Coordinates of C-alpha atoms in Angstrom, one line a residue:
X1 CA -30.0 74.2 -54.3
X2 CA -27.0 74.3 -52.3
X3 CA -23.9 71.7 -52.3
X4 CA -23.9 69.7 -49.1
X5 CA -21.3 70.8 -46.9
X6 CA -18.7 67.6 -46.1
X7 CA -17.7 66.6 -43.0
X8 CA -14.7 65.1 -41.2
X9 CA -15.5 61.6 -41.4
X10 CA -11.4 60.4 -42.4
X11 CA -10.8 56.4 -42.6
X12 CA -8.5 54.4 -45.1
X13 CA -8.9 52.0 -47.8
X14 CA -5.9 49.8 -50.0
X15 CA -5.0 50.8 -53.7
X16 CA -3.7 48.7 -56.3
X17 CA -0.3 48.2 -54.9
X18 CA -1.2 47.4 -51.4
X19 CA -0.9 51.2 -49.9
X20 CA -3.0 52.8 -47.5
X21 CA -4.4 55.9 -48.7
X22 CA -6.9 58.5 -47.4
X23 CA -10.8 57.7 -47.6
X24 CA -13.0 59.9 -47.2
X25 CA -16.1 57.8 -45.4
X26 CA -19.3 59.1 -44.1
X27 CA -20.5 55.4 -42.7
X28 CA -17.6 53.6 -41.4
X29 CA -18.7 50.1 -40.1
X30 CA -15.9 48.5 -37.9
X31 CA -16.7 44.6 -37.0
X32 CA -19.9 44.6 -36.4
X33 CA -21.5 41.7 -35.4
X34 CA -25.3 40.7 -34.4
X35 CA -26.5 37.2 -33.3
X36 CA -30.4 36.5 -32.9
X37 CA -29.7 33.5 -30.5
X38 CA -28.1 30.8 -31.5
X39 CA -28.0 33.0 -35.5
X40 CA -25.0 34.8 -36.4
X41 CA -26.7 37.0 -38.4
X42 CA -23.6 39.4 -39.1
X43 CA -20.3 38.3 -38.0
X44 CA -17.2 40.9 -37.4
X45 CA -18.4 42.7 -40.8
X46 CA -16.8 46.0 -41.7
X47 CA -17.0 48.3 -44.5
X48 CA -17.2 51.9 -45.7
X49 CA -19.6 54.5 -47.4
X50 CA -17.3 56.9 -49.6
X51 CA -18.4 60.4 -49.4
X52 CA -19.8 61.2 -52.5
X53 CA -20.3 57.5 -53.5
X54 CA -23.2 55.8 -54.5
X55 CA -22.2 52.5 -52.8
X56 CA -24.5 49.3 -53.4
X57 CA -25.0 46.5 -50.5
X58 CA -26.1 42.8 -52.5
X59 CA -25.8 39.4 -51.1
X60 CA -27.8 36.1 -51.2
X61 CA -30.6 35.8 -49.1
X62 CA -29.7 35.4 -45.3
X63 CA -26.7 37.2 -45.8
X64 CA -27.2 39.8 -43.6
X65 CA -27.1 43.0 -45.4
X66 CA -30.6 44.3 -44.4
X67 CA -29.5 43.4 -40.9
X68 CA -27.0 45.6 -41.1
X69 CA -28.3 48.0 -42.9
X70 CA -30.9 48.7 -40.0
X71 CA -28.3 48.2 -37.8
X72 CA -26.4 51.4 -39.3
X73 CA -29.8 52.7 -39.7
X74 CA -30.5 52.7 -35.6
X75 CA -32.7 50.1 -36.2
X76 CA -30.9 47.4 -34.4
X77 CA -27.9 47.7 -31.9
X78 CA -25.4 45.5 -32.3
X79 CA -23.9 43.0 -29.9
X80 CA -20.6 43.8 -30.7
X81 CA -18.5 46.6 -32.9
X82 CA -18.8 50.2 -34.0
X83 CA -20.7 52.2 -36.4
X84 CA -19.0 55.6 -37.4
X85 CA -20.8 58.5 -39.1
X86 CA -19.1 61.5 -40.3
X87 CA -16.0 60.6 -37.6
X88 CA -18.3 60.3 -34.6
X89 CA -19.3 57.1 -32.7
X90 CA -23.3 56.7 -33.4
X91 CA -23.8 53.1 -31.9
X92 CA -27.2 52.5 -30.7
X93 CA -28.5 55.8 -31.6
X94 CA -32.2 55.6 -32.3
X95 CA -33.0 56.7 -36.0
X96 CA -34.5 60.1 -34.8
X97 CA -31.3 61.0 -33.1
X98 CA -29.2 60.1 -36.8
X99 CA -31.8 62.1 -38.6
X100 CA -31.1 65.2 -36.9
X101 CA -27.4 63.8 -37.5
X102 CA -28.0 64.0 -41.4
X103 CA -28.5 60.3 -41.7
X104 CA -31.9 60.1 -43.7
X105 CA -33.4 56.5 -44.6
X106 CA -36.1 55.8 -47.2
X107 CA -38.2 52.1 -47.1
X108 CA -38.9 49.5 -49.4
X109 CA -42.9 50.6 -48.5
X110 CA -43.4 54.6 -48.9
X111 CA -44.2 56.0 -45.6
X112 CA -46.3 59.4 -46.6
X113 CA -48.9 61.2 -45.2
X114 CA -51.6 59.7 -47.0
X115 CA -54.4 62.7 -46.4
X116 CA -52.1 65.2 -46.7
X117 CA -50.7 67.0 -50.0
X118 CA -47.6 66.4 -52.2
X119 CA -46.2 69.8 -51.4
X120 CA -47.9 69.2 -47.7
X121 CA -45.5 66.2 -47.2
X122 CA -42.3 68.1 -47.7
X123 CA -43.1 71.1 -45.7
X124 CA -43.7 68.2 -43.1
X125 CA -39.7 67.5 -42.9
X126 CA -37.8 70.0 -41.8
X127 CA -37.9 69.8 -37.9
X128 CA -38.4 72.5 -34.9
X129 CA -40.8 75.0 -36.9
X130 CA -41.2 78.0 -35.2
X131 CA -45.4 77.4 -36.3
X132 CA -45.2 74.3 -34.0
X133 CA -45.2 76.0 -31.0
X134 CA -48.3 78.0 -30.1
X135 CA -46.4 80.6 -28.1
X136 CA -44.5 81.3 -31.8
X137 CA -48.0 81.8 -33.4
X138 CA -49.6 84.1 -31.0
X139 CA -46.2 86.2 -30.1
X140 CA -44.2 86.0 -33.0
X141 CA -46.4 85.4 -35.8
X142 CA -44.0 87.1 -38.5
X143 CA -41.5 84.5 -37.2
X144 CA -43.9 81.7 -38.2
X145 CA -45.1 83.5 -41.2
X146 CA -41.4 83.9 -42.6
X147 CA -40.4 80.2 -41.9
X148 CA -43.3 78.6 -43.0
X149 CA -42.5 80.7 -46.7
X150 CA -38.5 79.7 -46.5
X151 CA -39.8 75.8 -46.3
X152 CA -42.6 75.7 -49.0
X153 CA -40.3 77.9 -51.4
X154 CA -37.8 75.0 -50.2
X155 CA -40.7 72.5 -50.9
X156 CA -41.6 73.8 -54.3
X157 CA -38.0 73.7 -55.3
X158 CA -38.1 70.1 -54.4
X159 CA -40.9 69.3 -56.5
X160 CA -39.5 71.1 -59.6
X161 CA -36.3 69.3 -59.4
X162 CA -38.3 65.7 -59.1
X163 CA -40.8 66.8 -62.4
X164 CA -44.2 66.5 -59.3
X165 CA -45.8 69.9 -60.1
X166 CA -48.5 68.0 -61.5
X167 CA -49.1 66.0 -58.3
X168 CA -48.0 68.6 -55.8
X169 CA -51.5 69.3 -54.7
X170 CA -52.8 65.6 -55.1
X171 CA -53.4 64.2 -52.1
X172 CA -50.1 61.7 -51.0
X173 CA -52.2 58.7 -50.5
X174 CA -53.7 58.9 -54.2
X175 CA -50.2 58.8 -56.1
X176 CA -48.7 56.0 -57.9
X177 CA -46.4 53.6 -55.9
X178 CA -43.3 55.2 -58.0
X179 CA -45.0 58.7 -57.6
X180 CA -44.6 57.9 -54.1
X181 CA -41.2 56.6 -54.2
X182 CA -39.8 60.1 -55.8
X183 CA -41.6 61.9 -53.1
X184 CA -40.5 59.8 -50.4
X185 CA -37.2 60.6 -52.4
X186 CA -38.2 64.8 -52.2
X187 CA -38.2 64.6 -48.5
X188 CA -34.6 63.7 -47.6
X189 CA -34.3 66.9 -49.9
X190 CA -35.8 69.0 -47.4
X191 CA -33.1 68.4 -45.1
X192 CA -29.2 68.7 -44.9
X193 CA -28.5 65.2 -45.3
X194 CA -24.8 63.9 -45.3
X195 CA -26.2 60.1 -46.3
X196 CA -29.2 58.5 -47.9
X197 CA -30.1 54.9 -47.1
X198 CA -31.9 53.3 -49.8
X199 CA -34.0 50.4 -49.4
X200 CA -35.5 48.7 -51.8
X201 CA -35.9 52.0 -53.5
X202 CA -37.3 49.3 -56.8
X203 CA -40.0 48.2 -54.7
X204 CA -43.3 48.3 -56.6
X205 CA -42.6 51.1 -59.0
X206 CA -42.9 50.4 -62.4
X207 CA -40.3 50.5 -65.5
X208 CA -40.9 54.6 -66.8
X209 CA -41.2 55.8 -63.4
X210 CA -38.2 53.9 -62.1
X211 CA -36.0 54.8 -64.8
X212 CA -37.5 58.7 -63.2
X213 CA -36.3 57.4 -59.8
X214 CA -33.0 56.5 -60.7
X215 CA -32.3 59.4 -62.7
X216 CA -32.8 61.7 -60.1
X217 CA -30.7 59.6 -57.7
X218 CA -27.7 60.5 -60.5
X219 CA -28.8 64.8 -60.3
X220 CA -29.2 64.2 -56.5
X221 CA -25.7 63.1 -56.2
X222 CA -24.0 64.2 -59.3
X223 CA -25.3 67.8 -58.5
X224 CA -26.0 68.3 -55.3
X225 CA -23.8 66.3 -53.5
X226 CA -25.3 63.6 -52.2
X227 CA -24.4 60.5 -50.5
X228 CA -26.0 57.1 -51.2
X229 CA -26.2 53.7 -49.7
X230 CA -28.5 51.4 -51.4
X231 CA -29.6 47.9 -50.6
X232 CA -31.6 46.6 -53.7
X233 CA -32.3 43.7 -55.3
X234 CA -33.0 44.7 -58.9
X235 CA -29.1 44.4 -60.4
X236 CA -29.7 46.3 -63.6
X237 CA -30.3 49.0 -61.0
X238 CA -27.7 48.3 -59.1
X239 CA -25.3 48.1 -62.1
X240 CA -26.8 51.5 -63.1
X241 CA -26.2 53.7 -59.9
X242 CA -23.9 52.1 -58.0
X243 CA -19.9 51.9 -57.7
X244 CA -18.6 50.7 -56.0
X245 CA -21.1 47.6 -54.9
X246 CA -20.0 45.8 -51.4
X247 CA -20.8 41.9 -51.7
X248 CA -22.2 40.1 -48.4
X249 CA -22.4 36.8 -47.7
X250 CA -23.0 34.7 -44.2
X251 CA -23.0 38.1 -42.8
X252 CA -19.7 39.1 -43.9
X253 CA -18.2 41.3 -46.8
X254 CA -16.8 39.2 -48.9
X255 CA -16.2 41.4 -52.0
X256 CA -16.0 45.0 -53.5
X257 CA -15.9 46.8 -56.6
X258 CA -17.5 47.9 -59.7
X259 CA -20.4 45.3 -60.5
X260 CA -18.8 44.6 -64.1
X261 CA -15.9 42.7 -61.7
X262 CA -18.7 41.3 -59.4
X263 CA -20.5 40.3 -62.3
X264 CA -17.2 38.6 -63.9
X265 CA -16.1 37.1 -60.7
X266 CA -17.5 33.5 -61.2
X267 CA -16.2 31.8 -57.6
X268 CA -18.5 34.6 -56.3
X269 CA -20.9 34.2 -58.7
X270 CA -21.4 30.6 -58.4
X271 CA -20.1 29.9 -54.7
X272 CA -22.9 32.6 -53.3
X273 CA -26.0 33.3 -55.9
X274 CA -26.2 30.1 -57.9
X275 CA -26.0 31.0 -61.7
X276 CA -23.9 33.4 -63.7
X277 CA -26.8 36.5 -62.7
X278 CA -26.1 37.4 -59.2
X279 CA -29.5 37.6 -56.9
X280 CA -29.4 40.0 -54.0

């Protein structure tokens, strides 16, 4: 499969001495802020996806990172601030507009076609098929015919990457809950995505299968190109995938860096989770 192609998405980020040097960011969040009534629920919070990165988004609970996680999502629209995707303004978009955008999100439940095939579930992704409009089928039927092979060659190249084959005709609604995790995984494949938003990707999938899950996270980014950001609240997982990992608390950012330095830091440590194990 084909590298992702980067974008233009240009912000800036300190180095050790204090500098301002160039960052690449895909998601740039610029004080945001959200308030459910009288419930700051993310207050003037900014921070940035890397291009490339696998970056992790932790915090006690009530923090505020799933809020703004759906709020980079186009989940939620913020009350105030600015959410920046590949250099362009994408505020209040709706999620269907930052799909065709290259912003692809999985969810802590799997949301497949449950009566429809593995393989039938990927060749669901990719959007305006010529085959979807009648006029294509009775006029242009080679043109359907030709598309329709480009997407499940496309589809079975998925599945082969991600180790299904022996589920790509099994029904979607019969697989395992980490069978359906890697598929729900397979379908961002289908599309040129610039980021992934992971949530919850632990959810319900057990020990082999996630070790499966995460390990095709690493080929997806490590050799294909991909962009992650993850919200998760298993932190051996976290620890595994993801550097840097952006600390929240009382909906702002209030750290960032490799988890062995979260882990270490013990005013975070003790001031936000509790114990020396830090709870997202």
């Amino acid at each position: 499969m084909a590298r992702i192609n980067p974008g233009l998405g240009q912000g800036f980020s300190g180095n050790q001495d204090g500098l301002l040097v160039s960052f690449d960011a895909v998601i740039d969040v610029r004080n945001v802020t959200k308030r459910f009534g009288g419930l700051t629920a993310v207050d003037n919070c900014s921070l940035q996806v890397g291009r490339g990165s696998i970056t992790g988004l932790i915090g006690p609970n009530g923090a505020g990172k799933s809020t703004l996680f759906n709020i980079v999502a186009g989940n939620i629209v913020p009350d105030h601030g600015q959410i920046m995707f590949d250099g362009a303004d994408v505020t209040g978009l709706a999620p269907h507009q930052l799909f065709r955008a290259g912003m692809l999100r999985t969810f802590q439940i799997a949301h497949e076609f449950s009566h429809m095939t593995a393989l039938e579930n990927l060749m669901m992704v990719p959007g305006d098929q010529p085959g979807e409009h009648l006029s294509n089928v009775w006029f242009r039927p080679h043109r359907a015919r030709s598309r329709e092979t480009e997407v499940r060659k496309k589809a079975l190249d998925v599945i082969d990457f991600l180790k299904l084959g022996h589920v790509r005709n099994e029904l979607a609604g019969n697989l395992s809950g980490g069978q359906k995790k890697l598929l729900e995984l397979g379908r961002t494949m289908m599309v040129d995505a610039k980021i992934v938003l992971l949530d919850e990707v632990a959810a319900g999938v057990n020990k082999t299968l996630l070790q499966d899950l995460a390990g095709n996270i690493e080929r997806m980014n490590r050799e294909l190109g991909y962009t992650f950001f993850v919200i998760e609240h298993d932190m051996d997982l976290i620890g595994r995938l993801c550097d840097p990992v952006i600390v929240m608390a009382q909906g702002e950012k209030i750290a960032e860096g490799p988890m062995s330095e979260i882990r270490a830091n013990e005013a975070i440590v003790e001031a936000y989770f509790g114990s020396p194990v830090v709870e997202a």
